[in-house]
């Protein structure tokens, strides 16, 4: 791509240091930034309305001669009234606060074109603070005018001191300067197939269209710009994926049939989705090239057994597995599960956290025992831990780990690159998966294991509390346990914490003096937190009051009732995650959303479905991509123009086309792909690599 696009915006005629600084506030540092700074709206200023036919309340463009000028001093302020006339009538232009240049601007008999909202006033119609331009030339009885009138005019998002007229001038100059250097990035055939305009046409049309664009739907020019953004991203992701796929890794063929031994001893049979996920994983592991797979599935979908299946394959092939869990409690829980399932398949399993008993044995096994599985926390990637023959890294709940941490574990092996298998229990809509995980192989476990009891979800109000407390007593009487969730909102964390603590006091002392009520919140030290959670698991508490810290992974099958206070403060996906803490046993479970007086429509979906993917779609629709991801995944590549919701079809198309192109020209080496390749490299690659720690 030519250097012109990457030149600082000062390169544009008429942009000095001061203006450049203002523009940078709008994110415009280079000429390219300017091109992508699209108008937020347009105004049709093609038609001039005679002054005699102006209607109050309408937007109008008018042309007339100055017939009166009335400056007024109000203290230190200057007001200004200017009357324009044409043969049919007149209008008053009005400024509350006139700066000196303005006071000198209007001279009797000069002609102006003016645009603005027409309003009624005691002295006839007026336009306050209009956009205006002096007319010095007439052609065929019409004023010869510029960028700001007589055409469809772009309206940009402004900032203090940076006005429409300036922005338009900058934009026109930026386009003028860069267009000759703007090379078409899409292969010709693709452009024809897509029936979209060229890049040059697109930028011109978007900034200075001939016709008023339809505000409902993005026009061809915008589609073209969006498509390119998506296409470049998908190519970048595709290239990284290829890079993984070409990287050598151990061939794990499981000659010992350890997987079979594991499956034979399972107390249940796998669901079809589990079988499918395990099947492709098995194939990946046998290929001799690095696997990079993400298993996406709702809480309770049964992802663990699939990952343990992969661990069994590694073990049966004489390789070690490192299984990383986000918390100590989860590591212990997985350790118990793994032990009970893998023991019978003769796979040695160890636990390595910062503090556990048996840590020494684990460290020894890591150094010496070639077919062991080590389950642990961050402790797994301490400096001193050196795996003898690491073949597989499993990252449970991957979104809880930083990229660097994942990367560190991958570098732990003394014998080449291990395979990587990750899980996530935050279902995300397909469109987002295409961007966030476009470089990974995805397995989706959508079906729940058979025999799962549905979780009944109801919305109750504050006035229902007595009834609710009654219900809690009954649940506890049956020997089951209850969660009460208090969501914390960051800015008012202290306050909420107070209410969680207060709730704890009230429930333990006033409402249920003879029950045991525990409290856990994010401000506790993590050891204390974990202690409380394990004690709850050991049934030492009947009720656990918690902030949202229990969101991930904790498995207490005996908890059958969850009450969520202030559910309206949480995103739907988060509510869904929380709800997944119950319904893990054989008993009927219930989730109660204790909403404020009004019930927002969006909460109702929680009562209607338990499908995390459906809920995620809805959540994304309501909150938009930024917020949807904000709480759980930073680093989503931001799009300048593209909108994942509005442009989902284009994204899908971009993905398909990117795959096609990479198949035909895997490294984008062909001459005709040189420009797009440069774009991919300059725009996304680094960013994505950082995101993935790859
Ligand atoms: P998650 O996907 O949230 O990690 P887990 O792997 O912890 O879910 O599984 C949740 C529970 O479901 C576990 O107790 C597990 O033993 C059980 N489970 C997993 N697969 C099946 C199955 N196919 N049939 C019955 N129960 C299953
Ligand atoms: Mg899990």
XYZ file of C-alpha atoms and ligand atoms in Angstrom:
722
model
C 0.000 0.000 0.000
C 1.319 3.376 -0.825
C 2.856 5.573 1.812
C 0.374 8.318 1.122
C -2.335 6.546 3.074
C -0.093 6.184 6.078
C 1.078 9.774 5.952
C 0.160 11.989 8.850
C -2.970 13.988 8.301
C -0.898 17.196 8.196
C 0.155 16.046 4.768
C -3.282 17.152 3.595
C -3.481 20.674 2.257
C -4.848 23.128 4.786
C -4.190 20.967 7.823
C -1.726 22.578 10.212
C -0.600 21.455 13.654
C -3.591 22.952 15.403
C -6.156 21.296 13.171
C -4.191 18.042 13.231
C -4.500 18.018 16.981
C -8.255 18.514 16.815
C -8.532 15.754 14.247
C -6.544 13.388 16.400
C -9.258 13.737 19.019
C -11.487 12.044 16.495
C -8.979 9.276 15.946
C -7.752 10.766 12.687
C -3.985 10.637 12.630
C -3.308 9.516 9.079
C -4.910 10.035 5.703
C -6.221 6.510 5.840
C -7.928 7.285 9.140
C -9.657 10.174 7.434
C -10.958 7.963 4.643
C -12.444 5.604 7.187
C -14.002 8.398 9.204
C -17.412 8.057 7.650
C -20.243 10.577 7.883
C -22.759 9.846 10.587
C -25.505 11.319 8.452
C -26.244 13.282 5.294
C -28.326 16.303 4.369
C -29.888 16.890 1.036
C -29.012 20.490 0.197
C -29.639 20.272 -3.492
C -32.883 22.225 -3.541
C -33.110 25.899 -2.681
C -36.384 26.975 -1.123
C -37.673 30.466 -1.944
C -37.895 32.513 1.260
C -41.616 33.047 0.732
C -42.399 29.346 0.888
C -40.469 28.389 4.016
C -42.326 26.282 6.522
C -41.574 26.408 10.241
C -40.147 23.194 11.652
C -38.460 22.131 8.442
C -34.843 21.949 7.405
C -34.163 24.262 4.478
C -31.462 25.611 2.240
C -32.094 29.207 1.112
C -30.422 31.859 -0.992
C -30.769 35.597 -0.467
C -29.248 39.041 -0.143
C -28.373 40.700 3.135
C -30.929 43.449 3.686
C -30.314 44.292 7.360
C -27.589 43.624 9.922
C -28.306 44.155 13.608
C -25.464 43.513 16.033
C -26.432 43.846 19.709
C -24.247 43.997 22.770
C -25.465 42.058 25.774
C -22.876 42.635 28.449
C -19.756 41.090 27.066
C -21.597 38.994 24.536
C -22.489 40.025 21.028
C -25.729 38.912 19.535
C -26.244 39.151 15.846
C -29.284 39.246 13.635
C -29.003 39.269 9.867
C -31.996 39.503 7.584
C -31.792 37.833 4.187
C -34.259 38.708 1.442
C -35.288 37.444 -1.941
C -38.178 38.621 -4.118
C -40.586 36.243 -2.356
C -39.846 37.072 1.274
C -37.284 37.227 4.030
C -35.786 35.328 6.934
C -33.835 36.282 10.047
C -30.560 34.567 10.791
C -29.709 34.652 14.428
C -26.617 34.138 16.569
C -26.692 34.236 20.339
C -23.008 34.512 20.569
C -21.276 36.102 17.620
C -17.517 35.940 17.357
C -15.645 38.910 15.870
C -15.141 37.443 12.403
C -18.850 36.845 12.169
C -19.625 40.468 12.998
C -17.540 41.514 10.044
C -18.789 38.804 7.718
C -22.208 40.095 6.707
C -22.295 43.236 4.598
C -25.428 44.689 3.023
C -26.138 43.515 -0.542
C -23.859 40.472 -0.293
C -25.490 37.138 -1.195
C -25.465 33.999 0.907
C -26.564 30.416 0.838
C -27.729 29.248 4.244
C -28.882 25.970 5.707
C -30.630 25.152 8.971
C -33.791 24.444 10.907
C -36.527 27.000 10.260
C -38.239 28.123 13.472
C -41.121 30.523 14.146
C -40.393 33.588 16.287
C -42.149 36.802 17.256
C -40.526 38.499 14.288
C -41.326 35.945 11.632
C -39.296 32.905 10.682
C -35.714 32.519 11.772
C -32.781 30.151 11.617
C -30.475 30.057 14.629
C -26.756 29.453 14.157
C -27.040 28.413 10.518
C -24.357 27.066 8.254
C -23.704 29.694 5.594
C -21.540 30.486 2.654
C -20.971 33.667 0.706
C -21.855 33.485 -2.986
C -19.741 35.460 -5.412
C -20.605 33.871 -8.687
C -23.869 33.069 -10.451
C -24.340 30.677 -13.327
C -27.664 30.297 -15.219
C -29.347 32.341 -12.516
C -28.165 29.938 -9.813
C -25.511 30.525 -7.191
C -22.246 28.715 -7.814
C -21.514 27.030 -4.547
C -19.136 24.644 -2.973
C -18.807 21.624 -0.858
C -21.389 22.647 1.668
C -24.401 23.443 -0.494
C -26.107 22.504 -3.682
C -25.380 18.841 -3.090
C -25.918 15.982 -0.708
C -23.729 17.029 2.181
C -22.027 14.696 4.657
C -22.491 15.331 8.357
C -19.577 14.154 10.457
C -19.333 13.652 14.147
C -17.923 16.917 15.470
C -15.844 17.899 18.406
C -15.268 21.168 20.230
C -13.636 23.565 17.795
C -13.892 21.221 14.833
C -16.831 22.101 12.629
C -18.640 20.517 9.731
C -17.238 22.890 7.170
C -13.685 22.215 8.279
C -14.238 18.488 8.391
C -15.720 18.477 4.921
C -12.783 20.410 3.575
C -10.333 18.030 5.203
C -12.211 15.034 3.883
C -12.370 16.346 0.387
C -8.676 17.111 0.405
C -7.849 13.737 1.939
C -9.785 11.953 -0.784
C -8.293 14.156 -3.429
C -4.766 13.485 -2.174
C -5.086 9.763 -1.664
C -7.345 8.513 -4.432
C -4.698 8.395 -7.128
C -2.628 6.225 -4.812
C -5.425 4.013 -3.634
C -4.914 0.623 -5.186
C -7.719 -1.838 -5.572
C -7.173 -4.551 -3.002
C -9.794 -7.095 -3.978
C -9.087 -9.443 -6.843
C -11.063 -8.344 -9.870
C -13.101 -11.499 -10.086
C -14.195 -11.229 -6.487
C -15.254 -7.638 -6.968
C -17.360 -8.653 -9.941
C -18.868 -11.595 -8.069
C -19.788 -9.422 -5.142
C -21.268 -6.751 -7.401
C -19.640 -4.090 -5.304
C -17.971 -0.860 -6.431
C -14.228 -0.273 -6.437
C -12.489 1.159 -3.416
C -12.031 4.547 -5.056
C -15.651 4.825 -6.036
C -16.679 3.656 -2.598
C -14.807 6.283 -0.638
C -15.926 9.074 -2.933
C -19.511 7.919 -2.747
C -19.555 7.499 0.983
C -18.183 10.943 1.717
C -19.753 12.906 -1.099
C -22.653 10.936 -2.523
C -24.670 12.101 -5.507
C -27.896 10.822 -4.063
C -29.179 10.903 -0.512
C -28.244 7.485 0.912
C -30.935 5.356 2.448
C -30.383 5.624 6.160
C -31.947 2.247 6.924
C -29.568 0.054 5.063
C -25.891 0.415 4.268
C -25.400 1.229 0.627
C -23.073 -0.509 -1.795
C -20.186 1.803 -1.040
C -20.350 1.144 2.675
C -20.806 -2.560 2.086
C -17.680 -2.555 0.014
C -15.640 -0.877 2.760
C -17.053 -3.198 5.394
C -16.446 -6.253 3.278
C -12.829 -5.323 2.937
C -12.422 -4.863 6.667
C -13.900 -8.296 7.341
C -12.071 -9.919 4.468
C -8.719 -8.658 5.651
C -9.400 -9.914 9.167
C -10.531 -13.335 7.986
C -7.467 -13.636 5.781
C -5.285 -12.731 8.750
C -6.974 -15.318 10.936
C -6.784 -17.853 8.141
C -3.059 -17.302 7.711
C -2.469 -17.833 11.410
C -4.569 -20.963 11.344
C -2.467 -22.306 8.508
C 0.636 -21.503 10.456
C -0.584 -23.616 13.375
C -1.557 -26.357 11.020
C 1.859 -26.520 9.470
C 3.656 -26.666 12.784
C 4.990 -30.081 13.726
C 3.731 -31.701 16.901
C 3.939 -35.223 18.310
C 1.932 -37.946 16.600
C -0.468 -39.209 19.257
C -2.028 -42.418 17.979
C -2.676 -44.138 21.276
C -1.268 -47.604 20.493
C -2.192 -48.649 24.013
C -5.910 -48.045 23.365
C -6.085 -46.007 26.528
C -9.003 -43.985 25.232
C -10.977 -47.155 24.718
C -10.223 -48.237 28.268
C -11.485 -44.890 29.527
C -14.678 -45.013 27.495
C -15.408 -48.565 28.592
C -15.415 -47.488 32.191
C -17.510 -44.361 31.817
C -20.626 -44.427 33.969
C -22.585 -42.940 31.061
C -22.510 -42.975 27.289
C -21.349 -39.937 25.384
C -23.781 -37.658 23.617
C -23.473 -37.315 19.845
C -21.868 -33.901 20.196
C -19.329 -35.253 22.655
C -18.534 -38.136 20.323
C -18.105 -35.763 17.422
C -15.794 -33.467 19.401
C -13.720 -36.363 20.660
C -13.596 -37.912 17.192
C -12.150 -34.843 15.470
C -9.740 -34.315 18.356
C -8.524 -37.865 17.977
C -7.895 -37.266 14.272
C -6.111 -33.976 14.957
C -3.804 -35.581 17.481
C -2.748 -38.339 15.113
C -1.709 -36.042 12.271
C 1.684 -34.968 13.522
C 0.778 -31.299 13.174
C -0.136 -29.022 15.986
C -3.795 -29.057 17.004
C -5.361 -25.838 18.182
C -8.934 -26.597 19.082
C -11.568 -24.858 21.156
C -14.503 -26.746 22.572
C -17.399 -24.427 23.061
C -20.336 -25.595 25.076
C -22.689 -24.532 27.744
C -22.070 -25.086 31.403
C -22.759 -28.737 32.154
C -22.583 -29.797 28.530
C -19.876 -32.304 29.449
C -16.697 -30.810 28.056
C -14.438 -32.286 30.734
C -14.833 -35.861 29.649
C -13.880 -34.910 26.093
C -10.693 -33.237 27.282
C -9.891 -36.230 29.479
C -10.382 -38.433 26.447
C -7.685 -36.412 24.691
C -5.461 -36.766 27.763
C -5.966 -40.528 27.634
C -4.843 -40.547 24.003
C -1.708 -38.597 24.892
C -0.972 -40.922 27.774
C -1.518 -43.997 25.641
C 0.990 -42.538 23.195
C 3.595 -42.064 25.882
C 3.179 -38.302 26.283
C 2.357 -36.032 29.196
C -0.694 -33.802 29.512
C -0.848 -30.516 31.403
C -4.408 -29.660 32.347
C -4.814 -26.092 33.521
C -7.831 -24.878 35.494
C -8.529 -21.262 36.437
C -8.917 -21.758 40.187
C -7.680 -24.067 42.888
C -11.161 -25.356 43.655
C -11.701 -26.236 40.028
C -8.312 -27.885 39.769
C -9.154 -30.074 42.741
C -12.526 -30.887 41.311
C -11.045 -31.852 37.962
C -8.371 -33.841 39.735
C -10.977 -35.970 41.485
C -12.949 -36.479 38.270
C -9.834 -37.279 36.277
C -8.599 -39.681 38.885
C -11.828 -41.591 39.045
C -12.107 -41.841 35.255
C -8.469 -42.350 34.295
C -7.351 -44.662 37.095
C -9.134 -47.590 35.537
C -7.375 -46.835 32.252
C -4.003 -47.005 34.024
C -3.263 -43.318 33.501
C -1.326 -41.743 36.383
C -2.930 -38.452 37.480
C -1.346 -35.750 39.661
C -2.394 -32.436 41.122
C -0.182 -29.387 41.169
C -1.371 -26.183 42.769
C 0.525 -23.719 44.885
C -0.177 -25.453 48.125
C -1.437 -28.976 47.736
C -0.249 -32.151 49.368
C 1.269 -34.440 46.812
C 2.909 -31.498 45.127
C 6.301 -33.138 45.406
C 5.120 -36.284 43.679
C 3.560 -34.185 40.960
C 6.803 -32.320 40.339
C 8.679 -35.569 40.209
C 6.235 -37.077 37.741
C 6.510 -33.993 35.551
C 10.232 -34.552 35.317
C 10.250 -38.307 34.943
C 6.959 -39.935 34.082
C 6.236 -39.871 30.389
C 2.559 -40.791 30.345
C 1.194 -38.797 33.258
C -1.607 -36.240 33.404
C -0.980 -33.260 35.678
C -3.895 -31.119 36.669
C -3.192 -27.746 38.162
C -3.522 -24.011 38.335
C -1.098 -21.274 37.344
C 1.432 -23.265 39.344
C 1.861 -25.361 36.207
C 3.803 -22.669 34.434
C 6.156 -21.656 37.138
C 9.740 -21.276 36.124
C 10.832 -24.424 37.938
C 8.321 -26.733 36.279
C 9.903 -28.573 33.344
C 7.900 -31.244 31.601
C 9.793 -34.243 30.355
C 7.627 -35.007 27.359
C 4.642 -32.721 27.127
C 2.327 -33.737 24.294
C -0.910 -31.972 25.126
C -1.950 -28.810 26.916
C -5.545 -28.520 28.038
C -6.806 -25.124 29.086
C -10.156 -25.285 30.840
C -12.283 -22.144 30.724
C -9.756 -20.501 28.456
C -11.293 -17.038 28.664
C -10.205 -16.865 32.281
C -6.563 -16.931 31.355
C -4.483 -14.229 29.864
C -2.956 -14.820 26.497
C 0.534 -14.728 27.974
C -0.313 -17.498 30.413
C -1.583 -19.771 27.684
C 1.483 -19.034 25.623
C 3.808 -19.811 28.528
C 2.371 -23.244 29.000
C 2.801 -24.017 25.331
C 6.492 -23.251 25.666
C 6.912 -25.607 28.595
C 7.740 -28.688 26.666
C 11.307 -29.844 26.303
C 10.326 -31.861 23.244
C 8.722 -29.647 20.624
C 5.352 -27.995 20.486
C 2.463 -29.682 22.284
C -1.103 -29.842 21.041
C -3.573 -27.382 22.493
C -7.127 -28.117 23.511
C -9.197 -25.402 25.155
C -12.693 -25.187 26.490
C -15.014 -22.300 27.067
C -18.387 -22.252 28.710
C -19.374 -18.892 27.346
C -21.301 -19.653 24.226
C -20.850 -16.823 21.800
C -22.867 -16.096 18.705
C -21.576 -17.397 15.461
C -20.667 -14.006 14.078
C -18.452 -13.290 17.031
C -16.893 -16.729 16.903
C -15.919 -16.015 13.319
C -13.902 -13.029 14.401
C -12.642 -14.029 17.823
C -11.886 -17.646 17.101
C -11.503 -17.583 13.345
C -8.001 -18.994 13.637
C -8.977 -21.932 15.840
C -10.744 -25.161 15.058
C -14.058 -25.121 16.823
C -16.075 -27.953 18.293
C -19.478 -27.150 19.631
C -21.240 -29.240 22.234
C -24.793 -28.089 22.128
C -26.741 -31.075 23.392
C -26.989 -31.574 27.092
C -26.367 -35.096 28.448
C -29.540 -37.157 28.646
C -31.595 -37.180 31.777
C -30.629 -33.651 32.754
C -33.484 -32.071 34.604
C -34.419 -28.686 33.204
C -33.794 -25.697 35.457
C -37.052 -23.918 36.064
C -36.565 -20.161 35.942
C -39.025 -17.666 37.381
C -39.097 -13.934 37.843
C -40.273 -12.749 41.257
C -40.616 -9.334 42.893
C -39.522 -7.971 46.211
C -42.988 -8.447 47.670
C -42.629 -12.177 47.104
C -39.756 -12.454 49.584
C -41.741 -14.101 52.426
C -42.899 -16.809 50.035
C -39.352 -17.168 48.774
C -37.913 -17.571 52.262
C -40.498 -20.242 52.852
C -39.261 -22.012 49.751
C -35.652 -21.770 50.922
C -36.614 -23.462 54.208
C -38.284 -26.267 52.364
C -35.322 -26.831 50.078
C -32.958 -26.905 53.040
C -35.258 -29.265 54.889
C -34.799 -31.708 52.031
C -31.062 -31.555 52.693
C -30.361 -29.447 49.599
C -28.438 -26.205 49.318
C -29.135 -22.685 48.096
C -27.172 -19.921 46.399
C -28.115 -16.283 46.838
C -26.296 -14.078 44.338
C -25.546 -10.398 44.717
C -24.115 -8.957 41.550
C -21.417 -6.355 42.024
C -21.235 -3.458 39.699
C -17.796 -2.019 39.558
C -18.427 1.600 40.304
C -20.605 0.855 43.280
C -18.704 -2.161 44.452
C -18.427 -1.007 48.028
C -22.095 -0.338 48.238
C -23.075 -3.710 46.858
C -20.588 -5.388 49.075
C -22.365 -3.767 51.946
C -25.650 -5.165 50.757
C -24.173 -8.632 50.333
C -22.784 -8.457 53.855
C -26.018 -6.985 55.130
C -27.985 -9.738 53.419
C -25.727 -12.268 55.070
C -26.392 -10.752 58.461
C -30.107 -10.590 57.885
C -30.476 -14.113 56.575
C -28.199 -15.721 59.132
C -29.441 -13.836 62.184
C -33.029 -12.838 61.503
C -34.560 -15.034 58.849
C -32.756 -18.334 59.287
C -31.103 -18.218 62.721
C -30.839 -21.988 62.829
C -29.341 -22.460 59.357
C -25.737 -22.087 58.344
C -25.211 -19.232 55.949
C -21.866 -18.626 54.234
C -20.617 -15.518 52.478
C -18.109 -15.252 49.672
C -17.149 -12.204 47.653
C -14.484 -10.950 45.297
C -12.738 -8.811 47.868
C -11.706 -11.858 49.857
C -8.257 -13.334 49.495
C -8.421 -16.155 47.023
C -7.518 -18.773 49.637
C -10.366 -17.636 51.856
C -12.680 -17.659 48.897
C -11.699 -21.160 48.006
C -12.070 -22.330 51.584
C -15.634 -21.069 51.722
C -16.465 -22.681 48.399
C -15.068 -26.047 49.463
C -16.912 -25.836 52.745
C -20.113 -25.218 50.822
C -19.349 -28.219 48.681
C -18.826 -30.250 51.881
C -22.336 -29.162 52.933
C -21.116 -27.104 55.854
C -23.415 -24.300 54.750
C -27.063 -24.559 53.806
C -27.048 -21.231 52.057
C -24.216 -19.469 50.300
C -24.444 -15.766 49.698
C -22.127 -14.789 46.939
C -21.206 -12.069 44.554
C -20.640 -13.175 40.979
C -17.345 -14.896 41.880
C -18.944 -18.316 41.650
C -19.648 -17.835 38.006
C -17.140 -20.328 36.757
C -17.062 -24.062 36.991
C -17.842 -24.835 40.603
C -19.815 -28.036 40.790
C -22.095 -28.592 43.765
C -24.769 -31.029 42.596
C -26.575 -30.732 45.902
C -27.361 -27.043 45.307
C -30.788 -26.917 43.731
C -32.005 -23.379 44.240
C -30.409 -20.161 43.084
C -31.753 -16.734 43.841
C -30.306 -13.846 41.889
C -30.843 -10.384 43.315
C -30.872 -7.437 40.899
C -30.732 -9.634 37.819
C -31.272 -6.546 35.671
C -27.712 -5.489 36.445
C -26.226 -8.443 34.646
C -25.993 -9.378 31.021
C -28.105 -12.295 29.886
C -25.078 -14.447 29.188
C -23.788 -13.838 32.658
C -27.138 -14.722 34.204
C -27.083 -17.863 32.185
C -23.607 -18.725 33.436
C -24.682 -18.205 37.004
C -27.782 -20.274 36.568
C -25.628 -23.140 35.356
C -24.400 -23.607 38.940
C -27.659 -25.366 39.770
C -29.242 -28.257 37.932
C -26.076 -30.285 38.212
C -27.512 -33.139 40.225
C -30.399 -35.531 39.952
C -32.921 -33.324 41.767
C -35.158 -30.686 40.212
C -33.555 -27.260 40.313
C -34.854 -23.754 40.166
C -33.461 -20.310 39.479
C -35.299 -17.273 40.739
C -34.646 -13.814 39.373
C -35.635 -11.340 42.032
C -36.206 -8.333 39.837
C -37.016 -4.786 40.818
C -40.535 -3.510 40.515
C -40.510 -3.558 36.761
C -39.498 -6.550 34.764
C -37.545 -5.832 31.677
C -38.561 -7.810 28.658
C -35.037 -9.040 28.187
C -35.134 -11.048 31.411
C -38.046 -13.061 30.138
C -35.906 -14.944 27.684
C -34.232 -16.525 30.695
C -37.526 -18.119 31.618
C -38.048 -19.411 28.116
C -34.833 -21.104 27.125
C -31.800 -22.826 28.561
C -29.856 -22.784 25.328
C -26.781 -20.654 25.968
C -26.326 -19.972 22.261
C -29.830 -18.570 21.898
C -29.293 -16.427 24.982
C -25.950 -15.211 23.697
C -27.492 -14.151 20.383
C -30.119 -12.213 22.253
C -27.560 -10.672 24.578
C -25.450 -9.564 21.659
C -28.469 -8.088 19.942
C -29.436 -6.074 22.993
C -26.056 -4.904 24.162
C -23.973 -4.760 21.002
C -20.596 -6.407 20.447
C -18.499 -4.042 22.531
C -20.392 -4.482 25.736
C -21.185 -8.088 25.111
C -17.523 -8.887 24.972
C -16.335 -6.216 27.325
C -16.932 -8.184 30.451
C -15.293 -11.345 29.324
C -12.927 -10.901 26.478
C -10.868 -7.906 25.695
C -8.912 -7.501 22.545
C -11.596 -8.079 19.962
C -10.297 -6.474 16.837
C -12.245 -3.273 16.523
C -13.810 -2.479 13.206
C -13.809 1.021 11.885
C -16.941 0.674 9.844
C -18.174 -2.893 10.098
C -20.826 -3.773 12.619
C -21.051 -7.414 13.606
C -24.785 -7.232 14.063
C -25.814 -5.236 11.059
C -23.282 -6.801 8.727
C -23.386 -10.430 9.817
C -24.059 -11.619 6.260
C -21.071 -9.764 4.915
C -18.889 -11.297 7.596
C -20.005 -14.773 6.658
C -19.344 -14.009 3.017
C -15.928 -12.573 3.850
C -15.057 -15.745 5.730
C -16.114 -17.958 2.826
C -14.212 -15.867 0.315
C -11.117 -15.711 2.512
C -11.087 -19.496 2.845
C -11.474 -19.821 -0.911
C -8.642 -17.442 -1.626
C -6.298 -19.120 0.845
C -7.020 -22.479 -0.677
C -6.066 -21.175 -4.079
C -3.043 -19.186 -2.859
C -2.132 -20.326 0.668
C 0.491 -17.704 1.405
C -0.969 -14.958 -0.785
C 2.183 -15.070 -2.844
C 0.622 -14.432 -6.228
C 1.224 -11.064 -7.804
C -2.467 -10.233 -8.000
C -2.777 -10.729 -4.236
C 0.142 -8.524 -3.289
C -1.969 -5.577 -2.229
C -4.385 -7.512 -0.096
C -1.462 -9.309 1.479
C 0.137 -6.029 2.465
C -3.134 -4.898 3.937
C -3.470 -8.060 5.996
C 0.032 -7.696 7.306
C -0.172 -4.060 8.176
C -3.608 -4.097 9.627
C -4.285 -7.224 11.575
C -1.585 -9.762 11.828
C 0.332 -8.353 14.727
C -2.807 -7.609 16.570
C -4.144 -11.100 16.176
C -0.892 -12.721 17.098
C -0.780 -10.738 20.271
C -4.358 -11.703 20.956
C -3.574 -15.365 20.607
C -0.147 -15.456 22.108
C 0.797 -17.499 19.055
P -18.799 -28.615 31.538
O -19.093 -28.740 30.072
O -19.523 -27.486 32.173
O -17.343 -28.626 31.855
P -18.753 -31.122 32.883
O -17.798 -31.745 31.973
O -18.280 -30.689 34.211
O -19.460 -29.905 32.177
O -19.977 -32.119 33.032
C -21.038 -31.850 33.897
C -21.576 -33.133 34.479
O -22.165 -33.942 33.475
C -20.495 -33.987 35.111
O -20.958 -34.444 36.344
C -20.316 -35.136 34.118
O -19.918 -36.331 34.767
C -21.687 -35.279 33.518
N -21.689 -35.799 32.154
C -20.844 -35.480 31.152
N -21.167 -36.139 30.025
C -22.259 -36.877 30.288
C -23.075 -37.783 29.508
N -22.824 -38.022 28.235
N -24.119 -38.366 30.127
C -24.381 -38.116 31.424
N -23.653 -37.285 32.214
C -22.602 -36.667 31.660
Mg -16.018 -27.411 32.846
